Tab-separated table of C-alpha atoms in Angstrom:
chain	number	residue	atom	x	y	z
A	286	MET	CA	-1.104	-34.128	-2.317
A	287	GLY	CA	0.423	-33.360	-5.919
A	288	TYR	CA	4.212	-34.230	-6.444
A	289	PHE	CA	6.906	-31.257	-6.320
A	290	ASN	CA	7.271	-29.560	-9.964
A	291	PRO	CA	10.134	-27.485	-10.046
A	292	ALA	CA	8.383	-25.223	-12.378
A	293	ASP	CA	6.557	-24.312	-9.615
A	294	MET	CA	9.537	-22.529	-8.448
A	295	VAL	CA	9.159	-19.598	-10.971
A	296	PRO	CA	6.051	-17.872	-9.827
A	297	LEU	CA	7.634	-17.508	-6.450
A	298	LEU	CA	11.065	-15.993	-7.898
A	299	PRO	CA	10.332	-12.083	-7.014
A	300	ALA	CA	9.906	-13.477	-3.270
A	301	LEU	CA	12.346	-15.405	-3.557
A	302	ILE	CA	15.079	-12.751	-5.123
A	303	PHE	CA	13.625	-10.037	-1.840
A	304	SER	CA	14.050	-12.551	0.355
A	305	VAL	CA	17.631	-13.563	-1.140
A	306	GLY	CA	18.339	-9.575	-1.183
A	307	ALA	CA	17.020	-8.726	2.356
A	308	ILE	CA	19.650	-12.580	3.821
A	309	ALA	CA	22.211	-10.299	1.579
A	310	VAL	CA	22.662	-7.398	3.535
A	311	LEU	CA	22.105	-8.708	6.999
A	312	LEU	CA	25.311	-10.646	5.889
A	313	SER	CA	27.116	-7.573	4.672
A	314	GLU	CA	26.811	-6.297	8.069
A	315	VAL	CA	28.957	-9.316	9.963
A	316	PHE	CA	31.986	-8.273	7.426
A	317	LEU	CA	30.981	-3.757	8.647
A	318	GLY	CA	34.397	-2.835	10.590
A	319	LYS	CA	34.606	-0.081	13.533
A	320	ASN	CA	33.722	2.310	11.058
A	321	PRO	CA	31.275	0.716	8.881
A	322	VAL	CA	30.171	2.573	5.811
A	323	ARG	CA	26.246	0.932	4.810
A	324	HIS	CA	25.968	3.361	1.282
A	325	TYR	CA	25.830	0.223	-0.518
A	326	GLN	CA	23.114	-1.509	1.040
A	327	PRO	CA	20.258	0.815	-0.260
A	328	ALA	CA	21.902	0.464	-3.520
A	329	ILE	CA	21.852	-3.421	-3.036
A	330	THR	CA	17.805	-3.134	-1.949
A	331	SER	CA	17.334	-1.369	-5.236
A	332	LEU	CA	18.990	-3.349	-7.691
A	333	THR	CA	17.025	-5.762	-5.713
A	334	CYS	CA	13.502	-4.675	-6.434
A	335	VAL	CA	14.717	-4.387	-9.753
A	336	GLY	CA	15.848	-7.680	-10.210
A	337	ALA	CA	12.093	-8.437	-8.737
A	338	ALA	CA	10.619	-6.803	-11.089
A	339	TRP	CA	12.672	-8.130	-13.622
A	340	ALA	CA	11.534	-11.330	-12.654
A	341	SER	CA	7.485	-10.997	-12.546
A	342	MET	CA	7.864	-9.390	-16.227
A	343	PRO	CA	7.343	-13.509	-18.038
A	344	MET	CA	4.751	-14.258	-16.238
A	345	LEU	CA	2.511	-11.132	-17.242
A	346	GLY	CA	-0.202	-12.242	-19.506
A	347	ALA	CA	0.776	-15.712	-19.152
A	348	PRO	CA	-2.498	-18.514	-18.438
A	349	SER	CA	-3.330	-19.126	-15.008
A	350	ARG	CA	-2.101	-22.191	-13.386
A	351	MET	CA	-2.510	-24.025	-9.876
A	352	ILE	CA	1.206	-24.766	-7.914
A	353	PHE	CA	1.934	-26.462	-4.579
A	354	SER	CA	-0.906	-28.567	-5.131
A	355	GLY	CA	-3.566	-25.216	-5.451
A	356	THR	CA	-1.798	-23.446	-2.476
A	357	ALA	CA	-1.229	-20.610	-4.894
A	358	VAL	CA	-1.945	-19.732	-8.187
A	359	ALA	CA	0.450	-18.609	-10.824
A	360	ASP	CA	-1.349	-15.793	-13.261
A	361	SER	CA	-0.956	-12.239	-14.333
A	362	PHE	CA	-2.339	-10.504	-11.714
A	363	SER	CA	0.200	-11.968	-9.026
A	364	ALA	CA	2.769	-10.519	-11.691
A	365	THR	CA	1.339	-7.840	-11.234
A	366	VAL	CA	0.815	-6.513	-7.742
A	367	SER	CA	4.414	-7.919	-7.297
A	368	LEU	CA	5.836	-4.915	-10.275
A	369	MET	CA	3.557	-2.616	-7.713
A	370	VAL	CA	6.048	-3.639	-4.281
A	371	ALA	CA	9.076	-3.623	-6.322
A	372	LEU	CA	8.098	-0.036	-7.635
A	373	GLY	CA	6.951	0.905	-4.059
A	374	LEU	CA	9.780	-0.345	-2.245
A	375	LEU	CA	12.205	0.738	-4.548
A	376	ILE	CA	10.545	4.689	-3.916
A	377	SER	CA	10.739	4.661	-0.196
A	378	THR	CA	14.136	2.124	-0.556
A	379	LEU	CA	15.818	6.106	-1.788
A	380	VAL	CA	13.907	8.474	0.629
A	381	ALA	CA	15.290	5.901	3.273
A	382	ALA	CA	18.213	5.990	1.903
A	383	SER	CA	18.953	9.686	2.655
A	384	PHE	CA	16.466	10.015	5.928
A	385	LEU	CA	18.311	6.832	7.340
A	386	HIS	CA	21.446	9.309	7.275
A	387	ARG	CA	20.404	12.209	8.177
A	388	HIS	CA	19.136	10.387	11.259
A	389	HIS	CA	22.525	8.405	11.771
A	390	VAL	CA	19.948	5.389	11.919
A	391	GLU	CA	21.961	3.670	8.987
A	392	ARG	CA	21.630	-0.293	9.825
A	393	GLY	CA	21.483	-3.552	7.229
A	394	GLU	CA	18.265	-4.815	9.261
A	395	PHE	CA	15.949	-1.538	8.042
A	396	TYR	CA	16.519	-2.783	4.240
A	397	ALA	CA	16.099	-6.497	5.726
A	398	LEU	CA	13.101	-5.952	7.189
A	399	SER	CA	11.735	-3.784	4.261
A	400	LEU	CA	12.608	-6.598	1.461
A	401	PHE	CA	11.023	-9.394	3.677
A	402	ALA	CA	8.229	-7.235	4.010
A	403	ALA	CA	8.090	-7.487	0.636
A	404	ALA	CA	8.478	-10.486	0.120
A	405	GLY	CA	5.802	-11.566	2.308
A	406	MET	CA	3.126	-9.313	0.042
A	407	SER	CA	4.462	-10.981	-3.096
A	408	LEU	CA	3.214	-14.289	-1.230
A	409	LEU	CA	0.457	-12.604	-0.210
A	410	ALA	CA	-0.902	-12.259	-4.140
A	411	LEU	CA	-0.298	-15.072	-5.391
A	412	SER	CA	-2.077	-17.306	-2.697
A	413	ALA	CA	-4.743	-19.154	-3.365
A	414	ASP	CA	-5.342	-21.183	0.311
A	415	VAL	CA	-6.565	-19.519	2.990
A	416	LEU	CA	-3.184	-20.494	5.413
A	417	MET	CA	-1.257	-19.460	2.624
A	418	ILE	CA	-2.393	-16.275	3.177
A	419	PHE	CA	-2.684	-16.230	6.889
A	420	VAL	CA	1.212	-16.945	6.586
A	421	SER	CA	1.919	-14.423	4.464
A	422	LEU	CA	0.097	-11.956	5.312
A	423	GLU	CA	2.355	-12.298	8.983
A	424	VAL	CA	5.675	-12.285	7.062
A	425	MET	CA	4.535	-8.925	6.589
A	426	SER	CA	3.005	-7.506	9.318
A	427	VAL	CA	5.673	-8.739	11.162
A	428	ALA	CA	8.503	-7.090	9.085
A	429	VAL	CA	6.070	-3.846	9.196
A	430	TYR	CA	5.698	-3.881	12.991
A	431	ALA	CA	9.520	-3.678	13.602
A	432	LEU	CA	9.890	-0.771	10.910
A	433	THR	CA	7.052	1.109	12.416
A	434	ALA	CA	9.483	1.140	15.880
A	435	TYR	CA	12.598	1.749	14.170
A	436	LEU	CA	13.270	5.419	14.937
A	437	ARG	CA	13.316	3.818	19.088
A	438	ARG	CA	14.058	8.275	20.136
A	439	GLY	CA	10.744	9.392	21.621
A	440	ALA	CA	7.405	7.943	22.981
A	441	ARG	CA	5.676	8.290	19.377
A	442	PRO	CA	7.498	5.600	17.465
A	443	ALA	CA	7.418	2.276	20.441
A	444	GLU	CA	3.372	3.797	20.583
A	445	ALA	CA	2.533	2.973	16.594
A	446	ALA	CA	4.326	0.242	16.932
A	447	PHE	CA	2.095	-0.878	20.286
A	448	LYS	CA	-0.546	0.379	17.854
A	449	TYR	CA	-0.033	-1.318	15.194
A	450	PHE	CA	1.247	-4.657	16.790
A	451	LEU	CA	-1.660	-4.730	19.070
A	452	LEU	CA	-4.252	-4.294	16.584
A	453	GLY	CA	-2.964	-6.178	13.444
A	454	ALA	CA	-2.442	-9.094	16.015
A	455	PHE	CA	-6.330	-8.876	16.436
A	456	ALA	CA	-6.695	-8.287	12.970
A	457	SER	CA	-4.925	-11.552	12.148
A	458	ALA	CA	-6.977	-13.724	15.377
A	459	LEU	CA	-10.398	-12.583	13.360
A	460	TYR	CA	-9.462	-13.773	9.864
A	461	LEU	CA	-7.958	-16.898	11.332
A	462	TYR	CA	-10.203	-17.780	13.207
A	463	GLY	CA	-12.413	-17.091	9.984
A	464	ALA	CA	-10.844	-19.845	8.217
A	465	ALA	CA	-10.734	-22.637	11.078
A	466	LEU	CA	-14.686	-21.648	10.445
A	467	LEU	CA	-14.869	-22.086	6.550
A	468	TYR	CA	-12.712	-25.013	6.635
A	469	GLY	CA	-15.292	-25.916	9.350
A	470	ALA	CA	-18.254	-25.435	6.410
A	471	SER	CA	-16.037	-26.552	3.569
A	472	GLY	CA	-13.612	-29.424	4.556
A	473	SER	CA	-10.499	-27.921	2.597
A	474	THR	CA	-8.490	-24.439	3.308
A	475	GLN	CA	-8.012	-23.685	-1.005
A	476	LEU	CA	-10.620	-20.944	-2.030
A	477	HIS	CA	-11.309	-22.954	-5.097
A	478	GLU	CA	-13.277	-25.806	-2.588
A	479	ILE	CA	-14.105	-23.265	-0.261
A	480	ALA	CA	-16.417	-22.050	-3.548
A	481	HIS	CA	-18.240	-25.175	-3.519
A	482	ALA	CA	-19.144	-24.882	0.688
A	483	ALA	CA	-22.913	-24.384	1.028
A	484	ALA	CA	-23.059	-20.172	1.277
A	485	GLY	CA	-26.008	-21.325	3.121
A	486	SER	CA	-25.261	-22.261	5.698
A	487	GLY	CA	-24.581	-20.444	9.385
A	488	LEU	CA	-20.682	-21.688	10.050
A	489	PHE	CA	-19.993	-20.687	6.370
A	490	THR	CA	-21.875	-17.013	6.932
A	491	VAL	CA	-19.978	-16.314	10.007
A	492	GLY	CA	-16.682	-17.614	8.539
A	493	VAL	CA	-17.083	-14.974	6.138
A	494	ILE	CA	-17.830	-12.355	8.658
A	495	PHE	CA	-14.681	-12.728	10.504
A	496	VAL	CA	-12.446	-13.163	7.293
A	497	ALA	CA	-13.876	-9.811	6.087
A	498	THR	CA	-13.284	-8.173	9.228
A	499	GLY	CA	-10.068	-9.150	9.243
A	500	PHE	CA	-9.088	-7.553	5.930
A	501	ALA	CA	-11.170	-4.426	6.828
A	502	PHE	CA	-8.559	-4.489	9.131
A	503	LYS	CA	-5.083	-4.679	6.942
A	504	VAL	CA	-6.503	-2.409	4.323
A	505	ALA	CA	-7.717	0.512	7.108
A	506	ALA	CA	-11.813	0.332	6.003
A	507	VAL	CA	-13.961	2.350	8.717
A	508	PRO	CA	-14.906	1.250	11.463
A	509	PHE	CA	-11.784	-0.397	10.885
A	510	HIS	CA	-9.486	2.296	10.641
A	511	MET	CA	-8.279	3.168	14.105
A	512	TRP	CA	-4.483	2.833	13.932
A	513	THR	CA	-4.112	4.040	10.520
A	514	PRO	CA	-3.159	7.729	11.447
A	515	ASP	CA	-1.438	7.111	14.655
A	516	VAL	CA	0.821	4.478	13.032
A	517	TYR	CA	1.444	6.722	9.591
A	518	GLU	CA	2.281	9.611	12.341
A	519	GLY	CA	4.957	7.994	14.689
A	520	ALA	CA	6.597	5.418	11.810
A	521	PRO	CA	9.607	7.098	10.274
A	522	THR	CA	8.584	8.612	6.833
A	523	PRO	CA	9.937	5.725	4.885
A	524	VAL	CA	7.917	2.813	6.489
A	525	THR	CA	5.396	4.583	6.530
A	526	ALA	CA	5.871	5.348	2.279
A	527	PHE	CA	5.871	1.835	1.894
A	528	MET	CA	2.840	1.059	4.530
A	529	ALA	CA	0.392	3.348	2.812
A	530	VAL	CA	1.602	1.758	-1.081
A	531	GLY	CA	3.135	-1.850	-0.482
A	532	VAL	CA	0.148	-3.157	2.546
A	533	LYS	CA	-2.303	-1.676	0.327
A	534	ALA	CA	-1.874	-3.410	-2.123
A	535	ALA	CA	-1.064	-7.024	-0.995
A	536	ALA	CA	-3.927	-7.015	0.891
A	537	PHE	CA	-6.443	-5.836	-1.440
A	538	ALA	CA	-4.963	-8.516	-4.065
A	539	ALA	CA	-5.354	-10.624	-1.442
A	540	LEU	CA	-8.602	-9.475	-0.192
A	541	LEU	CA	-9.686	-9.626	-4.498
A	542	ARG	CA	-8.910	-13.185	-5.088
A	543	VAL	CA	-10.881	-14.701	-1.983
A	544	VAL	CA	-14.149	-12.434	-2.642
A	545	VAL	CA	-13.321	-13.242	-6.449
A	546	ILE	CA	-13.009	-17.028	-5.928
A	547	ALA	CA	-14.519	-18.275	-3.088
A	548	PHE	CA	-16.888	-15.798	-1.957
A	549	PRO	CA	-18.051	-15.628	-6.151
A	550	GLY	CA	-21.586	-14.528	-4.698
A	551	ILE	CA	-20.452	-11.239	-2.419
A	552	GLY	CA	-20.581	-9.141	-5.475
A	553	GLY	CA	-22.974	-8.013	-7.609
A	554	ALA	CA	-24.825	-11.788	-7.675
A	555	ALA	CA	-25.485	-11.491	-3.745
A	556	PRO	CA	-27.156	-8.736	-2.439
A	557	VAL	CA	-26.611	-9.302	1.104
A	558	TRP	CA	-23.096	-9.317	0.646
A	559	GLY	CA	-22.909	-6.915	-1.960
A	560	GLN	CA	-24.597	-3.950	0.082
A	561	ILE	CA	-22.289	-4.858	3.244
A	562	ILE	CA	-19.208	-3.848	1.142
A	563	VAL	CA	-21.410	-1.111	-0.741
A	564	VAL	CA	-22.227	0.447	3.033
A	565	LEU	CA	-17.984	-0.233	3.789
A	566	ALA	CA	-17.071	1.634	0.582
A	567	VAL	CA	-19.308	4.237	1.444
A	568	LEU	CA	-18.476	5.326	4.850
A	569	THR	CA	-14.665	5.279	4.647
A	570	MET	CA	-14.539	7.381	1.244
A	571	LEU	CA	-16.934	9.480	3.974
A	572	VAL	CA	-15.166	8.942	7.619
A	573	GLY	CA	-11.081	9.340	5.555
A	574	ASN	CA	-11.948	12.583	3.481
A	575	LEU	CA	-14.032	14.222	6.164
A	576	LEU	CA	-11.368	13.085	8.771
A	577	ALA	CA	-8.519	14.796	6.531
A	578	VAL	CA	-10.010	17.747	5.562
A	579	PRO	CA	-9.139	20.111	9.194
A	580	GLN	CA	-5.658	18.079	9.340
A	581	ARG	CA	-2.927	20.611	9.747
A	582	ASN	CA	0.123	17.534	9.622
A	583	VAL	CA	0.699	16.189	6.576
A	584	LYS	CA	1.358	13.383	7.388
A	585	ARG	CA	-1.904	12.760	9.145
A	586	MET	CA	-3.535	13.976	6.313
A	587	LEU	CA	-2.338	11.740	4.285
A	588	ALA	CA	-3.471	9.150	6.552
A	589	TYR	CA	-6.506	9.886	6.498
A	590	SER	CA	-6.362	10.324	2.737
A	591	SER	CA	-4.766	6.788	2.968
A	592	VAL	CA	-8.410	5.492	4.259
A	593	ALA	CA	-10.568	7.608	2.029
A	594	HIS	CA	-8.646	5.866	-0.924
A	595	ALA	CA	-9.281	2.320	0.457
A	596	GLY	CA	-12.978	3.720	0.285
A	597	TYR	CA	-12.682	3.744	-3.282
A	598	LEU	CA	-10.746	0.566	-3.726
A	599	LEU	CA	-13.729	-0.745	-1.711
A	600	LEU	CA	-16.422	0.517	-3.913
A	601	GLY	CA	-14.629	-1.839	-7.433
A	602	VAL	CA	-14.221	-4.689	-5.062
A	603	ALA	CA	-18.589	-3.724	-4.718
A	604	ALA	CA	-18.832	-4.046	-8.152
A	605	ALA	CA	-18.051	-7.780	-8.665
A	606	ARG	CA	-20.109	-9.413	-10.203
A	607	GLY	CA	-20.848	-13.394	-10.025
A	608	GLY	CA	-17.230	-15.358	-9.699
A	609	SER	CA	-15.387	-13.379	-11.372
A	610	LEU	CA	-14.507	-9.130	-12.070
A	611	THR	CA	-16.069	-7.164	-14.093
A	612	GLY	CA	-13.548	-5.792	-16.955
A	613	GLU	CA	-13.992	-1.928	-15.878
A	614	ALA	CA	-13.778	-3.430	-12.087
A	615	GLY	CA	-10.543	-4.914	-12.476
A	616	ALA	CA	-9.033	-2.484	-14.212
A	617	GLY	CA	-9.974	-0.045	-11.689
A	618	VAL	CA	-8.608	-1.783	-9.320
A	619	LEU	CA	-5.029	-2.166	-10.290
A	620	PHE	CA	-4.647	0.565	-12.388
A	621	TYR	CA	-5.936	2.615	-9.269
A	622	LEU	CA	-3.694	0.162	-6.709
A	623	PHE	CA	-0.655	0.694	-8.888
A	624	ALA	CA	-1.725	4.579	-9.699
A	625	TYR	CA	-1.647	5.682	-5.840
A	626	THR	CA	1.680	2.994	-5.024
A	627	ALA	CA	3.766	5.673	-6.924
A	628	THR	CA	1.730	9.189	-6.160
A	629	ALA	CA	1.251	8.030	-2.149
A	630	ALA	CA	5.298	7.428	-1.922
A	631	GLY	CA	6.079	10.464	-3.831
A	632	ALA	CA	4.004	12.864	-1.532
A	633	PHE	CA	5.489	11.493	1.592
A	634	ALA	CA	9.248	10.944	-0.026
A	635	VAL	CA	8.218	15.178	-0.340
A	636	VAL	CA	7.383	15.036	3.951
A	637	ALA	CA	10.447	13.464	4.063
A	638	ALA	CA	12.636	15.936	2.651
A	639	LEU	CA	10.935	18.231	4.795
A	640	GLU	CA	11.969	16.250	7.740
A	641	ARG	CA	15.097	16.311	7.514
A	642	ASP	CA	15.630	19.776	7.903
A	643	ASP	CA	14.757	19.143	11.665
A	644	PRO	CA	16.310	15.924	12.770
A	645	ASP	CA	15.935	16.846	15.791
A	646	SER	CA	11.587	16.967	15.197
A	647	LEU	CA	10.094	13.245	14.688
A	648	ALA	CA	6.524	14.393	14.090
A	649	ALA	CA	4.859	15.149	11.210
A	650	TRP	CA	5.153	18.784	9.558
A	651	ASP	CA	2.743	21.199	10.134
A	652	LEU	CA	1.142	23.063	6.371
A	653	ASP	CA	3.320	25.850	7.418
A	654	ARG	CA	6.461	23.632	7.402
A	655	PHE	CA	5.118	23.781	3.058
A	656	ALA	CA	5.045	27.712	3.136
A	657	GLY	CA	7.194	28.973	0.182
A	658	LEU	CA	8.216	26.360	-1.118
A	659	ALA	CA	8.227	27.149	-4.308
A	660	SER	CA	10.551	29.668	-4.153
A	661	ARG	CA	12.782	27.834	-1.749
A	662	ARG	CA	13.218	24.504	-4.235
A	663	PRO	CA	10.762	24.862	-6.626
A	664	MET	CA	10.942	21.374	-8.561
A	665	MET	CA	10.514	19.251	-4.966
A	666	ALA	CA	6.899	22.038	-5.011
A	667	ALA	CA	6.176	20.861	-9.032
A	668	GLY	CA	6.946	16.683	-7.865
A	669	MET	CA	3.964	17.519	-4.427
A	670	THR	CA	1.831	19.173	-6.690
A	671	ILE	CA	1.481	16.482	-9.162
A	672	PHE	CA	0.872	13.784	-6.153
A	673	MET	CA	-1.973	16.016	-4.676
A	674	ALA	CA	-3.179	16.459	-7.936
A	675	SER	CA	-3.470	13.107	-8.944
A	676	LEU	CA	-4.378	11.630	-5.082
A	677	ALA	CA	-7.241	14.532	-5.340
A	678	GLY	CA	-8.265	13.117	-9.516
A	679	ILE	CA	-7.439	15.911	-11.427
A	680	PRO	CA	-7.008	15.510	-15.715
A	681	PRO	CA	-4.419	14.105	-16.751
A	682	LEU	CA	-2.792	12.697	-13.971
A	683	ALA	CA	-3.135	9.367	-12.951
A	684	GLY	CA	-5.376	9.459	-10.262
A	685	PHE	CA	-8.148	10.790	-12.274
A	686	PHE	CA	-8.060	7.462	-14.486
A	687	GLY	CA	-7.653	5.560	-11.592
A	688	LYS	CA	-10.947	7.097	-10.178
A	689	LEU	CA	-12.944	6.522	-13.689
A	690	TYR	CA	-12.369	3.270	-14.248
A	691	ILE	CA	-13.716	2.940	-10.643
A	692	PHE	CA	-17.067	4.867	-10.865
A	693	ALA	CA	-17.629	3.745	-13.927
A	694	ALA	CA	-17.417	-0.080	-12.866
A	695	ALA	CA	-19.874	0.564	-10.277
A	696	VAL	CA	-22.553	2.439	-12.458
A	697	ASP	CA	-21.892	-0.491	-14.287
A	698	ALA	CA	-22.542	-2.708	-11.446
A	699	HIS	CA	-25.462	-0.348	-10.876
A	700	LEU	CA	-24.372	1.045	-7.815
A	701	TYR	CA	-25.521	4.689	-8.543
A	702	THR	CA	-25.781	6.114	-5.110
A	703	ALA	CA	-22.439	4.808	-4.343
A	704	ALA	CA	-20.295	6.571	-8.049
A	705	VAL	CA	-22.207	9.468	-6.868
A	706	MET	CA	-20.553	9.446	-3.217
A	707	GLY	CA	-18.000	8.475	-5.169
A	708	VAL	CA	-17.739	12.023	-6.845
A	709	LEU	CA	-18.899	13.963	-3.652
A	710	THR	CA	-16.309	12.448	-1.740
A	711	SER	CA	-13.295	13.033	-3.963
A	712	VAL	CA	-14.120	17.057	-4.447
A	713	ILE	CA	-13.892	17.147	-1.078
A	714	GLY	CA	-10.717	15.637	-0.959
A	715	ALA	CA	-9.962	18.140	-3.534
A	716	TYR	CA	-10.052	21.317	-1.422
A	717	TYR	CA	-7.359	19.392	1.520
A	718	TYR	CA	-5.364	18.426	-0.930
A	719	LEU	CA	-5.062	21.636	-2.791
A	720	LYS	CA	-4.760	23.514	0.180
A	721	VAL	CA	-0.984	22.041	0.439
A	722	VAL	CA	-0.394	23.120	-2.884
A	723	VAL	CA	-1.722	27.165	-2.249
A	724	TYR	CA	0.529	27.300	1.029
A	725	MET	CA	3.175	26.174	-1.589
A	726	TYR	CA	2.661	28.779	-4.002
A	727	MET	CA	0.742	31.310	-2.167
A	728	ARG	CA	1.992	31.449	1.121
A	729	PRO	CA	5.396	33.066	1.919
A	730	PRO	CA	7.847	31.162	3.583
A	731	GLU	CA	8.745	31.522	7.673
A	732	ALA	CA	12.370	33.393	8.004
A	733	HIS	CA	14.234	30.534	10.288
A	734	GLN	CA	13.384	28.342	7.824
A	735	VAL	CA	16.114	26.827	6.180
A	736	VAL	CA	15.420	23.765	3.528
A	737	ALA	CA	18.723	21.169	3.200
A	738	PRO	CA	20.136	20.175	-0.232
A	739	THR	CA	18.022	17.588	-1.777
A	740	SER	CA	20.767	14.066	-1.826
A	741	MET	CA	20.367	12.376	-4.774
A	742	PRO	CA	18.830	9.402	-3.647
A	743	LEU	CA	15.673	11.520	-3.135
A	744	SER	CA	16.092	13.098	-5.920
A	745	ALA	CA	15.751	10.094	-7.996
A	746	ALA	CA	12.419	9.119	-6.076
A	747	LEU	CA	10.197	12.396	-6.228
A	748	TRP	CA	11.810	11.840	-10.316
A	749	ILE	CA	10.636	8.606	-10.539
A	750	ALA	CA	6.898	8.821	-8.897
A	751	ALA	CA	6.267	11.765	-10.954
A	752	ALA	CA	7.022	10.848	-14.027
A	753	VAL	CA	4.861	7.456	-13.545
A	754	THR	CA	2.494	9.466	-11.564
A	755	VAL	CA	2.431	11.545	-15.108
A	756	TRP	CA	2.692	9.064	-17.819
A	757	LEU	CA	0.031	6.505	-16.484
A	758	GLY	CA	-2.208	9.459	-16.835
A	759	ILE	CA	-1.335	10.584	-20.582
A	760	GLY	CA	-0.414	7.057	-21.460
A	761	PRO	CA	-2.906	5.182	-19.354
A	762	GLY	CA	-3.099	2.129	-22.048
A	763	PRO	CA	-0.510	-0.362	-21.437
A	764	LEU	CA	-1.195	-0.424	-18.028
A	765	VAL	CA	-4.920	-0.264	-18.428
A	766	ALA	CA	-4.670	-4.121	-20.791
A	767	LEU	CA	-2.579	-5.182	-18.378
A	768	ALA	CA	-4.979	-5.005	-15.985
A	769	HIS	CA	-7.288	-6.516	-17.826
A	770	ALA	CA	-5.695	-9.516	-18.494
A	771	SER	CA	-4.999	-10.002	-14.701
A	772	ALA	CA	-8.829	-9.396	-14.032
A	773	GLN	CA	-9.706	-11.783	-16.362
A	774	ALA	CA	-6.839	-14.074	-15.216
A	775	LEU	CA	-8.247	-13.376	-11.628
A	776	GLY	CA	-11.450	-13.929	-11.692
A	777	GLY	CA	-10.694	-17.799	-14.604
């Protein structure tokens, strides 16, 4: 054990700011009167997100260094992930402000839990020890479990939270058991020390399998994706937006760090493990897209879409070589995560806006809810078109460049079959994404359907998401450079 270094606290600033914001929101509940007004709570949460993003900036491009006696690492990679988490939480908070007000369920606990979950995600990004990864995963997961059941009306939210809790606890148990086996094989819980273990030992191999299975549940990889559609559908839509982007970004960040540091032969240098990841990636892309095609429930369709995008990201992980990511793979995965954060959050914001039309129904909406949206809310329809086109990978939007970098990394790693499958499944995805656009512009609206006025926070969420999606499409250079630097920091 080393001595405590006060400088080690600087990389923790984003997580600390998220936690302080959560405590401030909770304490504010104590001083509310009989007729409480909580309009300030989303403002506090939004400012906290901005503060956490600002605290991440100095670490961008900074050299990697171990902190807290090797249990964590401060680098550009963790700072980039903290930026993603802050962006995703900011958009979902703006969506939640109007959503919760409409449903008369405004409570400080919602924003506090969201901020605590974001703190866990930020810690997960810089964890370099299997036990710290576990603790960070649980801080994130427990808060998200509670958020899933936040709306206690009807059986659907409770069912979604119960499924998520049971399967999430099962995944955590698998991960923890695998971590114990890795400790037995290496004599250490730190990723750098585990990398020196005898990779050929049976104990090490079984530990890798259990840890990989635990992560597969968290990122919703096939065949561990069963919870995704039911949980996404049953959770409040702002929570679904935050789950889709924040949990995915943090889980893939931890997975990348584990793969690159602890299992350096898991990528292109080790055919067996490389093939396992490739098979998982192909199955996830294929199953996610095929199951999304028949969905008329847009929220459920986006859930299966999230599974498919996990497959594309796994393809980037499969393109890892030796002990570090190639430049293309690293840039591709991080750029893809950033693009998906803005795009998916914006798409769920539109779903939440339409859901506000009928406060008595908390179910996900049928495609008919989008019929004629272009004539009723042209700006909202234009935003949804941008999000659907980006998710489909249509240029010149962020999703196109994300897939381009991922597929280029796969080809560079000689994963030709997987890259071709990625392109083909993207074509399948374009069908169900563009079907939403067809309904918005080419189907007449239902006569009895009236769209409620869009609130200012919701409009801000849509504008931010759309602006980031377009900006990353027409000017991806700065983020690509940052992604390359972050990937090199991760591998180094």
